[in-house]
């Protein structure tokens, strides 16, 4: 199992960051480089506990689909999306939100397993983990742009 941890600081209240993080249209905007679109389930607005969304996007030259369900949610503090159908053996993305002095600290914890045994692990090591880190970082950068000017510095 591979784990990716990212921390992003955003100059906005955590309630707003929490809601924007579950917004389907903003996710699609942040995933424009992979042409990712919501094609089934919740395809617009905010996704909530128990709801599903099926994503279709181009990764590594192939169009892939992944159906995820929101399996846990504590309003404004935490939510989890987990894969129900897709190419991964398992895929769990936890989202954590804290606020300090008007700055939201958003933490992503992504845990996944690749199929195909040693070949899948090699693909993960050589390509997939870097791809997913870049994908999540670009998503988080879009969230920051929603709230603050692109070159605005946050003093920690």
Short mmCIF file of N, CA and C in Angstrom, two decimals:
data_model
loop_
_atom_site.label_atom_id
_atom_site.label_comp_id
_atom_site.label_asym_id
_atom_site.label_seq_id
_atom_site.Cartn_x
_atom_site.Cartn_y
_atom_site.Cartn_z
N UNK A 1 0.85 -1.18 0.00
CA UNK A 1 0.00 0.00 0.00
C UNK A 1 0.89 1.24 0.00
N UNK A 2 0.51 2.22 -0.81
CA UNK A 2 1.24 3.48 -0.90
C UNK A 2 0.42 4.56 -0.19
N UNK A 3 1.11 5.44 0.54
CA UNK A 3 0.46 6.56 1.21
C UNK A 3 1.09 7.86 0.75
N UNK A 4 0.25 8.83 0.41
CA UNK A 4 0.68 10.18 0.05
C UNK A 4 0.05 11.14 1.05
N UNK A 5 0.88 12.00 1.65
CA UNK A 5 0.40 13.03 2.57
C UNK A 5 0.77 14.39 2.01
N UNK A 6 -0.21 15.26 1.88
CA UNK A 6 0.04 16.63 1.42
C UNK A 6 -0.62 17.60 2.40
N UNK A 7 0.02 18.73 2.62
CA UNK A 7 -0.55 19.80 3.44
C UNK A 7 -0.57 21.08 2.62
N UNK A 8 -1.73 21.73 2.60
CA UNK A 8 -1.91 22.98 1.86
C UNK A 8 -2.52 24.01 2.79
N UNK A 9 -1.98 25.22 2.78
CA UNK A 9 -2.52 26.31 3.59
C UNK A 9 -3.24 27.29 2.68
N UNK A 10 -4.48 27.62 3.07
CA UNK A 10 -5.33 28.48 2.26
C UNK A 10 -5.88 29.60 3.14
N UNK A 11 -5.80 30.81 2.65
CA UNK A 11 -6.26 31.98 3.40
C UNK A 11 -7.77 32.13 3.23
N UNK A 12 -8.52 31.32 4.00
CA UNK A 12 -9.98 31.33 3.95
C UNK A 12 -10.51 30.51 5.13
N UNK A 13 -11.75 30.76 5.54
CA UNK A 13 -12.35 29.96 6.63
C UNK A 13 -12.50 28.50 6.22
N UNK A 14 -12.31 27.60 7.19
CA UNK A 14 -12.32 26.18 6.86
C UNK A 14 -13.68 25.69 6.36
N UNK A 15 -14.78 26.31 6.81
CA UNK A 15 -16.10 25.89 6.33
C UNK A 15 -16.20 26.06 4.82
N UNK A 16 -15.67 27.16 4.33
CA UNK A 16 -15.73 27.44 2.89
C UNK A 16 -14.79 26.51 2.14
N UNK A 17 -13.58 26.32 2.66
CA UNK A 17 -12.61 25.43 2.01
C UNK A 17 -13.16 24.00 1.98
N UNK A 18 -13.79 23.58 3.07
CA UNK A 18 -14.39 22.26 3.15
C UNK A 18 -15.43 22.08 2.03
N UNK A 19 -16.31 23.06 1.89
CA UNK A 19 -17.36 22.96 0.86
C UNK A 19 -16.77 23.01 -0.55
N UNK A 20 -15.82 23.89 -0.78
CA UNK A 20 -15.21 23.97 -2.11
C UNK A 20 -14.48 22.67 -2.44
N UNK A 21 -13.93 22.00 -1.44
CA UNK A 21 -13.21 20.74 -1.66
C UNK A 21 -14.14 19.62 -2.10
N UNK A 22 -15.43 19.75 -1.83
CA UNK A 22 -16.38 18.71 -2.26
C UNK A 22 -17.21 19.16 -3.46
N UNK A 23 -16.83 20.28 -4.06
CA UNK A 23 -17.55 20.82 -5.19
C UNK A 23 -17.11 20.14 -6.49
N UNK A 24 -18.06 19.52 -7.16
CA UNK A 24 -17.77 18.74 -8.36
C UNK A 24 -17.21 19.62 -9.49
N UNK A 25 -17.81 20.78 -9.72
CA UNK A 25 -17.34 21.65 -10.80
C UNK A 25 -15.92 22.13 -10.57
N UNK A 26 -15.59 22.47 -9.33
CA UNK A 26 -14.23 22.94 -9.04
C UNK A 26 -13.24 21.79 -9.19
N UNK A 27 -13.63 20.58 -8.81
CA UNK A 27 -12.75 19.43 -9.03
C UNK A 27 -12.48 19.24 -10.53
N UNK A 28 -13.52 19.37 -11.33
CA UNK A 28 -13.35 19.24 -12.78
C UNK A 28 -12.41 20.32 -13.31
N UNK A 29 -12.55 21.53 -12.80
CA UNK A 29 -11.66 22.63 -13.21
C UNK A 29 -10.22 22.31 -12.82
N UNK A 30 -10.03 21.77 -11.63
CA UNK A 30 -8.66 21.48 -11.16
C UNK A 30 -8.05 20.29 -11.88
N UNK A 31 -8.89 19.45 -12.49
CA UNK A 31 -8.41 18.26 -13.19
C UNK A 31 -8.48 18.43 -14.71
N UNK A 32 -8.42 19.67 -15.16
CA UNK A 32 -8.57 19.93 -16.60
C UNK A 32 -7.43 19.31 -17.42
N UNK A 33 -6.25 19.15 -16.84
CA UNK A 33 -5.14 18.56 -17.60
C UNK A 33 -5.38 17.10 -17.94
N UNK A 34 -6.26 16.42 -17.17
CA UNK A 34 -6.60 15.03 -17.46
C UNK A 34 -8.00 14.92 -18.05
N UNK A 35 -8.63 16.07 -18.32
CA UNK A 35 -9.97 16.11 -18.89
C UNK A 35 -10.96 15.30 -18.05
N UNK A 36 -10.77 15.33 -16.72
CA UNK A 36 -11.62 14.55 -15.83
C UNK A 36 -12.99 15.18 -15.71
N UNK A 37 -14.01 14.34 -15.87
CA UNK A 37 -15.41 14.78 -15.81
C UNK A 37 -16.21 13.84 -14.93
N UNK A 38 -17.20 14.39 -14.23
CA UNK A 38 -18.16 13.58 -13.49
C UNK A 38 -19.20 13.10 -14.49
N UNK A 39 -19.37 11.77 -14.58
CA UNK A 39 -20.27 11.22 -15.59
C UNK A 39 -21.46 10.47 -15.01
N UNK A 40 -21.46 10.23 -13.70
CA UNK A 40 -22.59 9.53 -13.08
C UNK A 40 -22.61 9.85 -11.59
N UNK A 41 -23.76 9.66 -10.96
CA UNK A 41 -23.92 9.98 -9.56
C UNK A 41 -24.08 11.48 -9.41
N UNK A 42 -23.42 12.06 -8.43
CA UNK A 42 -23.46 13.51 -8.24
C UNK A 42 -22.53 14.12 -9.29
N UNK A 43 -23.09 14.85 -10.24
CA UNK A 43 -22.28 15.40 -11.33
C UNK A 43 -22.17 16.92 -11.27
N UNK A 44 -22.77 17.53 -10.24
CA UNK A 44 -22.61 18.97 -10.04
C UNK A 44 -22.91 19.29 -8.58
N UNK A 45 -22.46 20.45 -8.14
CA UNK A 45 -22.71 20.88 -6.77
C UNK A 45 -21.82 20.16 -5.77
N UNK A 46 -22.30 20.08 -4.53
CA UNK A 46 -21.52 19.48 -3.44
C UNK A 46 -21.91 18.02 -3.26
N UNK A 47 -20.90 17.17 -3.11
CA UNK A 47 -21.15 15.76 -2.81
C UNK A 47 -21.21 15.60 -1.30
N UNK A 48 -22.11 14.74 -0.83
CA UNK A 48 -22.35 14.57 0.60
C UNK A 48 -22.21 13.11 1.02
N UNK A 49 -22.29 12.89 2.31
CA UNK A 49 -22.14 11.57 2.91
C UNK A 49 -23.06 10.56 2.23
N UNK A 50 -22.48 9.42 1.84
CA UNK A 50 -23.24 8.34 1.24
C UNK A 50 -23.42 8.46 -0.26
N UNK A 51 -23.12 9.61 -0.83
CA UNK A 51 -23.32 9.82 -2.25
C UNK A 51 -22.11 9.34 -3.04
N UNK A 52 -22.36 9.06 -4.34
CA UNK A 52 -21.29 8.59 -5.21
C UNK A 52 -21.10 9.54 -6.39
N UNK A 53 -19.91 9.47 -6.96
CA UNK A 53 -19.60 10.15 -8.22
C UNK A 53 -18.71 9.21 -9.02
N UNK A 54 -18.96 9.15 -10.32
CA UNK A 54 -18.09 8.39 -11.21
C UNK A 54 -17.33 9.39 -12.06
N UNK A 55 -16.01 9.29 -12.00
CA UNK A 55 -15.12 10.18 -12.75
C UNK A 55 -14.59 9.45 -13.96
N UNK A 56 -14.41 10.19 -15.05
CA UNK A 56 -13.76 9.67 -16.25
C UNK A 56 -12.69 10.68 -16.66
N UNK A 57 -11.46 10.21 -16.75
CA UNK A 57 -10.36 11.11 -17.12
C UNK A 57 -9.26 10.36 -17.84
N UNK A 58 -8.41 11.12 -18.50
CA UNK A 58 -7.32 10.53 -19.28
C UNK A 58 -6.03 10.57 -18.46
N UNK A 59 -5.55 9.39 -18.13
CA UNK A 59 -4.32 9.23 -17.35
C UNK A 59 -3.42 8.25 -18.09
N UNK A 60 -2.17 8.63 -18.31
CA UNK A 60 -1.20 7.79 -19.00
C UNK A 60 -1.68 7.37 -20.39
N UNK A 61 -2.43 8.28 -21.05
CA UNK A 61 -2.88 8.03 -22.41
C UNK A 61 -4.15 7.21 -22.54
N UNK A 62 -4.75 6.82 -21.42
CA UNK A 62 -5.97 5.99 -21.45
C UNK A 62 -7.09 6.71 -20.70
N UNK A 63 -8.31 6.59 -21.22
CA UNK A 63 -9.46 7.08 -20.46
C UNK A 63 -9.84 6.02 -19.43
N UNK A 64 -9.87 6.43 -18.17
CA UNK A 64 -10.17 5.53 -17.06
C UNK A 64 -11.36 6.07 -16.29
N UNK A 65 -12.12 5.17 -15.68
CA UNK A 65 -13.23 5.59 -14.82
C UNK A 65 -12.99 5.07 -13.41
N UNK A 66 -13.52 5.83 -12.46
CA UNK A 66 -13.43 5.45 -11.05
C UNK A 66 -14.69 5.94 -10.36
N UNK A 67 -15.39 5.03 -9.70
CA UNK A 67 -16.57 5.39 -8.93
C UNK A 67 -16.17 5.47 -7.46
N UNK A 68 -16.47 6.62 -6.84
CA UNK A 68 -16.13 6.83 -5.43
C UNK A 68 -17.38 7.17 -4.64
N UNK A 69 -17.35 6.82 -3.36
CA UNK A 69 -18.44 7.13 -2.44
C UNK A 69 -17.86 7.91 -1.26
N UNK A 70 -18.60 8.89 -0.78
CA UNK A 70 -18.23 9.59 0.47
C UNK A 70 -18.65 8.66 1.60
N UNK A 71 -17.67 8.08 2.29
CA UNK A 71 -17.94 7.06 3.30
C UNK A 71 -17.93 7.59 4.73
N UNK A 72 -17.39 8.78 4.93
CA UNK A 72 -17.35 9.39 6.27
C UNK A 72 -17.33 10.90 6.09
N UNK A 73 -17.98 11.59 7.03
CA UNK A 73 -17.96 13.05 6.98
C UNK A 73 -18.29 13.60 8.37
N UNK A 74 -17.44 14.52 8.81
CA UNK A 74 -17.69 15.31 10.01
C UNK A 74 -17.63 16.75 9.53
N UNK A 75 -18.80 17.39 9.40
CA UNK A 75 -18.88 18.69 8.75
C UNK A 75 -17.77 19.66 9.16
N UNK A 76 -17.12 20.16 8.15
CA UNK A 76 -16.08 21.18 8.22
C UNK A 76 -14.74 20.71 8.78
N UNK A 77 -14.66 19.45 9.24
CA UNK A 77 -13.40 18.94 9.78
C UNK A 77 -12.79 17.82 8.95
N UNK A 78 -13.63 16.99 8.30
CA UNK A 78 -13.11 15.74 7.76
C UNK A 78 -14.11 15.12 6.79
N UNK A 79 -13.62 14.56 5.69
CA UNK A 79 -14.43 13.65 4.88
C UNK A 79 -13.52 12.67 4.16
N UNK A 80 -14.12 11.55 3.76
CA UNK A 80 -13.38 10.47 3.12
C UNK A 80 -14.11 10.07 1.85
N UNK A 81 -13.35 9.93 0.76
CA UNK A 81 -13.92 9.29 -0.43
C UNK A 81 -13.14 8.01 -0.69
N UNK A 82 -13.89 6.95 -1.01
CA UNK A 82 -13.29 5.64 -1.26
C UNK A 82 -13.79 5.08 -2.57
N UNK A 83 -12.90 4.45 -3.30
CA UNK A 83 -13.24 3.85 -4.58
C UNK A 83 -14.15 2.65 -4.38
N UNK A 84 -15.22 2.60 -5.19
CA UNK A 84 -16.07 1.42 -5.25
C UNK A 84 -15.79 0.59 -6.50
N UNK A 85 -15.47 1.27 -7.60
CA UNK A 85 -15.14 0.61 -8.86
C UNK A 85 -14.01 1.39 -9.51
N UNK A 86 -13.06 0.68 -10.09
CA UNK A 86 -11.97 1.35 -10.77
C UNK A 86 -10.79 0.41 -10.94
N UNK A 87 -9.70 0.96 -11.42
CA UNK A 87 -8.52 0.16 -11.75
C UNK A 87 -7.62 -0.14 -10.55
N UNK A 88 -7.78 0.61 -9.46
CA UNK A 88 -6.97 0.36 -8.27
C UNK A 88 -7.49 -0.87 -7.54
N UNK A 89 -6.61 -1.51 -6.79
CA UNK A 89 -7.03 -2.59 -5.89
C UNK A 89 -7.80 -1.97 -4.72
N UNK A 90 -7.31 -0.84 -4.24
CA UNK A 90 -8.01 -0.04 -3.22
C UNK A 90 -7.57 1.41 -3.38
N UNK A 91 -8.45 2.34 -2.94
CA UNK A 91 -8.17 3.78 -3.09
C UNK A 91 -9.00 4.50 -2.04
N UNK A 92 -8.33 5.13 -1.08
CA UNK A 92 -9.00 5.85 0.01
C UNK A 92 -8.33 7.21 0.16
N UNK A 93 -9.14 8.27 0.06
CA UNK A 93 -8.63 9.64 0.16
C UNK A 93 -9.31 10.32 1.34
N UNK A 94 -8.51 10.63 2.37
CA UNK A 94 -9.00 11.33 3.55
C UNK A 94 -8.64 12.81 3.44
N UNK A 95 -9.59 13.67 3.79
CA UNK A 95 -9.42 15.12 3.73
C UNK A 95 -9.63 15.67 5.14
N UNK A 96 -8.64 16.38 5.67
CA UNK A 96 -8.69 16.96 7.01
C UNK A 96 -8.61 18.48 6.91
N UNK A 97 -9.34 19.21 7.78
CA UNK A 97 -9.38 20.66 7.74
C UNK A 97 -9.24 21.21 9.16
N UNK A 98 -8.27 22.13 9.33
CA UNK A 98 -8.08 22.84 10.61
C UNK A 98 -7.95 24.32 10.27
N UNK A 99 -8.27 25.17 11.23
CA UNK A 99 -8.13 26.60 10.99
C UNK A 99 -7.30 27.23 12.10
N UNK A 100 -6.34 28.06 11.68
CA UNK A 100 -5.51 28.81 12.62
C UNK A 100 -5.36 30.23 12.12
N UNK A 101 -5.84 31.20 12.87
CA UNK A 101 -5.67 32.62 12.54
C UNK A 101 -6.12 32.96 11.11
N UNK A 102 -7.28 32.44 10.71
CA UNK A 102 -7.82 32.76 9.40
C UNK A 102 -7.21 31.96 8.25
N UNK A 103 -6.32 31.03 8.57
CA UNK A 103 -5.69 30.18 7.56
C UNK A 103 -6.23 28.75 7.75
N UNK A 104 -6.73 28.17 6.68
CA UNK A 104 -7.16 26.78 6.74
C UNK A 104 -5.99 25.89 6.35
N UNK A 105 -5.74 24.91 7.20
CA UNK A 105 -4.71 23.91 6.92
C UNK A 105 -5.47 22.67 6.44
N UNK A 106 -5.29 22.39 5.17
CA UNK A 106 -5.97 21.26 4.55
C UNK A 106 -4.94 20.14 4.36
N UNK A 107 -5.27 18.98 4.89
CA UNK A 107 -4.36 17.83 4.77
C UNK A 107 -5.04 16.73 3.97
N UNK A 108 -4.33 16.23 2.98
CA UNK A 108 -4.78 15.10 2.19
C UNK A 108 -3.97 13.88 2.59
N UNK A 109 -4.66 12.79 2.84
CA UNK A 109 -4.00 11.50 3.05
C UNK A 109 -4.62 10.53 2.05
N UNK A 110 -3.83 10.14 1.07
CA UNK A 110 -4.29 9.22 0.04
C UNK A 110 -3.56 7.89 0.20
N UNK A 111 -4.34 6.82 0.35
CA UNK A 111 -3.77 5.47 0.45
C UNK A 111 -4.37 4.63 -0.67
N UNK A 112 -3.51 3.93 -1.38
CA UNK A 112 -4.00 3.11 -2.49
C UNK A 112 -3.10 1.89 -2.68
N UNK A 113 -3.68 0.91 -3.35
CA UNK A 113 -2.95 -0.29 -3.75
C UNK A 113 -3.17 -0.49 -5.24
N UNK A 114 -2.11 -0.84 -5.93
CA UNK A 114 -2.19 -1.12 -7.35
C UNK A 114 -2.46 -2.61 -7.57
N UNK A 115 -3.13 -2.93 -8.66
CA UNK A 115 -3.29 -4.35 -9.01
C UNK A 115 -2.01 -4.88 -9.68
N UNK A 116 -2.02 -6.10 -10.09
CA UNK A 116 -0.97 -6.73 -10.90
C UNK A 116 0.33 -7.00 -10.14
N UNK A 117 0.23 -7.19 -8.84
CA UNK A 117 1.37 -7.64 -8.03
C UNK A 117 2.63 -6.82 -8.23
N UNK A 118 3.77 -7.50 -8.47
CA UNK A 118 5.05 -6.79 -8.60
C UNK A 118 5.07 -5.78 -9.76
N UNK A 119 4.38 -6.08 -10.86
CA UNK A 119 4.34 -5.12 -11.98
C UNK A 119 3.61 -3.83 -11.58
N UNK A 120 2.52 -3.99 -10.84
CA UNK A 120 1.79 -2.81 -10.36
C UNK A 120 2.63 -1.99 -9.40
N UNK A 121 3.35 -2.65 -8.51
CA UNK A 121 4.21 -1.94 -7.55
C UNK A 121 5.34 -1.20 -8.27
N UNK A 122 5.89 -1.82 -9.32
CA UNK A 122 6.94 -1.17 -10.10
C UNK A 122 6.39 0.06 -10.83
N UNK A 123 5.21 -0.08 -11.44
CA UNK A 123 4.57 1.05 -12.11
C UNK A 123 4.31 2.19 -11.12
N UNK A 124 3.87 1.83 -9.92
CA UNK A 124 3.63 2.83 -8.88
C UNK A 124 4.93 3.56 -8.53
N UNK A 125 5.98 2.79 -8.31
CA UNK A 125 7.28 3.36 -7.93
C UNK A 125 7.83 4.27 -9.02
N UNK A 126 7.72 3.84 -10.28
CA UNK A 126 8.31 4.60 -11.39
C UNK A 126 7.46 5.79 -11.84
N UNK A 127 6.13 5.66 -11.80
CA UNK A 127 5.28 6.67 -12.42
C UNK A 127 4.09 7.13 -11.59
N UNK A 128 3.33 6.19 -11.06
CA UNK A 128 2.01 6.50 -10.52
C UNK A 128 2.05 7.44 -9.31
N UNK A 129 2.91 7.16 -8.34
CA UNK A 129 2.94 7.99 -7.14
C UNK A 129 3.24 9.44 -7.50
N UNK A 130 4.21 9.68 -8.36
CA UNK A 130 4.53 11.06 -8.79
C UNK A 130 3.34 11.70 -9.50
N UNK A 131 2.67 10.92 -10.34
CA UNK A 131 1.50 11.41 -11.07
C UNK A 131 0.40 11.85 -10.09
N UNK A 132 0.15 11.03 -9.09
CA UNK A 132 -0.91 11.36 -8.13
C UNK A 132 -0.53 12.54 -7.25
N UNK A 133 0.72 12.66 -6.87
CA UNK A 133 1.16 13.83 -6.09
C UNK A 133 0.95 15.09 -6.92
N UNK A 134 1.34 15.06 -8.18
CA UNK A 134 1.16 16.21 -9.08
C UNK A 134 -0.33 16.52 -9.24
N UNK A 135 -1.14 15.50 -9.44
CA UNK A 135 -2.58 15.67 -9.62
C UNK A 135 -3.20 16.35 -8.39
N UNK A 136 -2.88 15.85 -7.19
CA UNK A 136 -3.41 16.44 -5.95
C UNK A 136 -2.88 17.85 -5.73
N UNK A 137 -1.61 18.07 -6.01
CA UNK A 137 -1.02 19.40 -5.82
C UNK A 137 -1.67 20.42 -6.74
N UNK A 138 -1.92 20.04 -8.00
CA UNK A 138 -2.59 20.94 -8.93
C UNK A 138 -4.01 21.24 -8.47
N UNK A 139 -4.69 20.22 -7.96
CA UNK A 139 -6.04 20.41 -7.42
C UNK A 139 -6.00 21.43 -6.27
N UNK A 140 -5.07 21.25 -5.36
CA UNK A 140 -4.97 22.15 -4.21
C UNK A 140 -4.57 23.56 -4.63
N UNK A 141 -3.74 23.69 -5.66
CA UNK A 141 -3.39 25.01 -6.17
C UNK A 141 -4.61 25.73 -6.72
N UNK A 142 -5.50 25.01 -7.38
CA UNK A 142 -6.73 25.62 -7.89
C UNK A 142 -7.59 26.09 -6.72
N UNK A 143 -7.67 25.30 -5.66
CA UNK A 143 -8.43 25.73 -4.48
C UNK A 143 -7.85 27.02 -3.91
N UNK A 144 -6.54 27.13 -3.86
CA UNK A 144 -5.92 28.34 -3.35
C UNK A 144 -6.28 29.54 -4.22
N UNK A 145 -6.28 29.36 -5.54
CA UNK A 145 -6.59 30.46 -6.46
C UNK A 145 -8.03 30.92 -6.27
N UNK A 146 -8.92 30.00 -5.93
CA UNK A 146 -10.32 30.36 -5.70
C UNK A 146 -10.40 31.40 -4.57
N UNK A 147 -9.51 31.30 -3.59
CA UNK A 147 -9.60 32.14 -2.39
C UNK A 147 -8.62 33.30 -2.32
N UNK A 148 -7.48 33.19 -2.97
CA UNK A 148 -6.48 34.23 -2.82
C UNK A 148 -5.83 34.52 -4.16
N UNK A 149 -5.24 35.66 -4.26
CA UNK A 149 -4.53 36.03 -5.49
C UNK A 149 -3.37 35.07 -5.69
N UNK A 150 -3.08 34.65 -6.93
CA UNK A 150 -2.06 33.62 -7.18
C UNK A 150 -0.69 33.93 -6.57
N UNK A 151 -0.28 35.18 -6.53
CA UNK A 151 1.06 35.49 -6.02
C UNK A 151 1.05 36.00 -4.58
N UNK A 152 -0.11 36.00 -3.96
CA UNK A 152 -0.23 36.46 -2.58
C UNK A 152 0.48 35.48 -1.64
N UNK A 153 1.30 36.01 -0.77
CA UNK A 153 2.04 35.16 0.18
C UNK A 153 1.26 35.06 1.48
N UNK A 154 1.27 33.88 2.03
CA UNK A 154 0.69 33.67 3.36
C UNK A 154 1.83 33.63 4.33
N UNK A 155 1.75 34.42 5.38
CA UNK A 155 2.79 34.44 6.40
C UNK A 155 2.38 33.47 7.49
N UNK A 156 3.25 32.50 7.75
CA UNK A 156 2.92 31.42 8.71
C UNK A 156 3.42 31.74 10.09
#
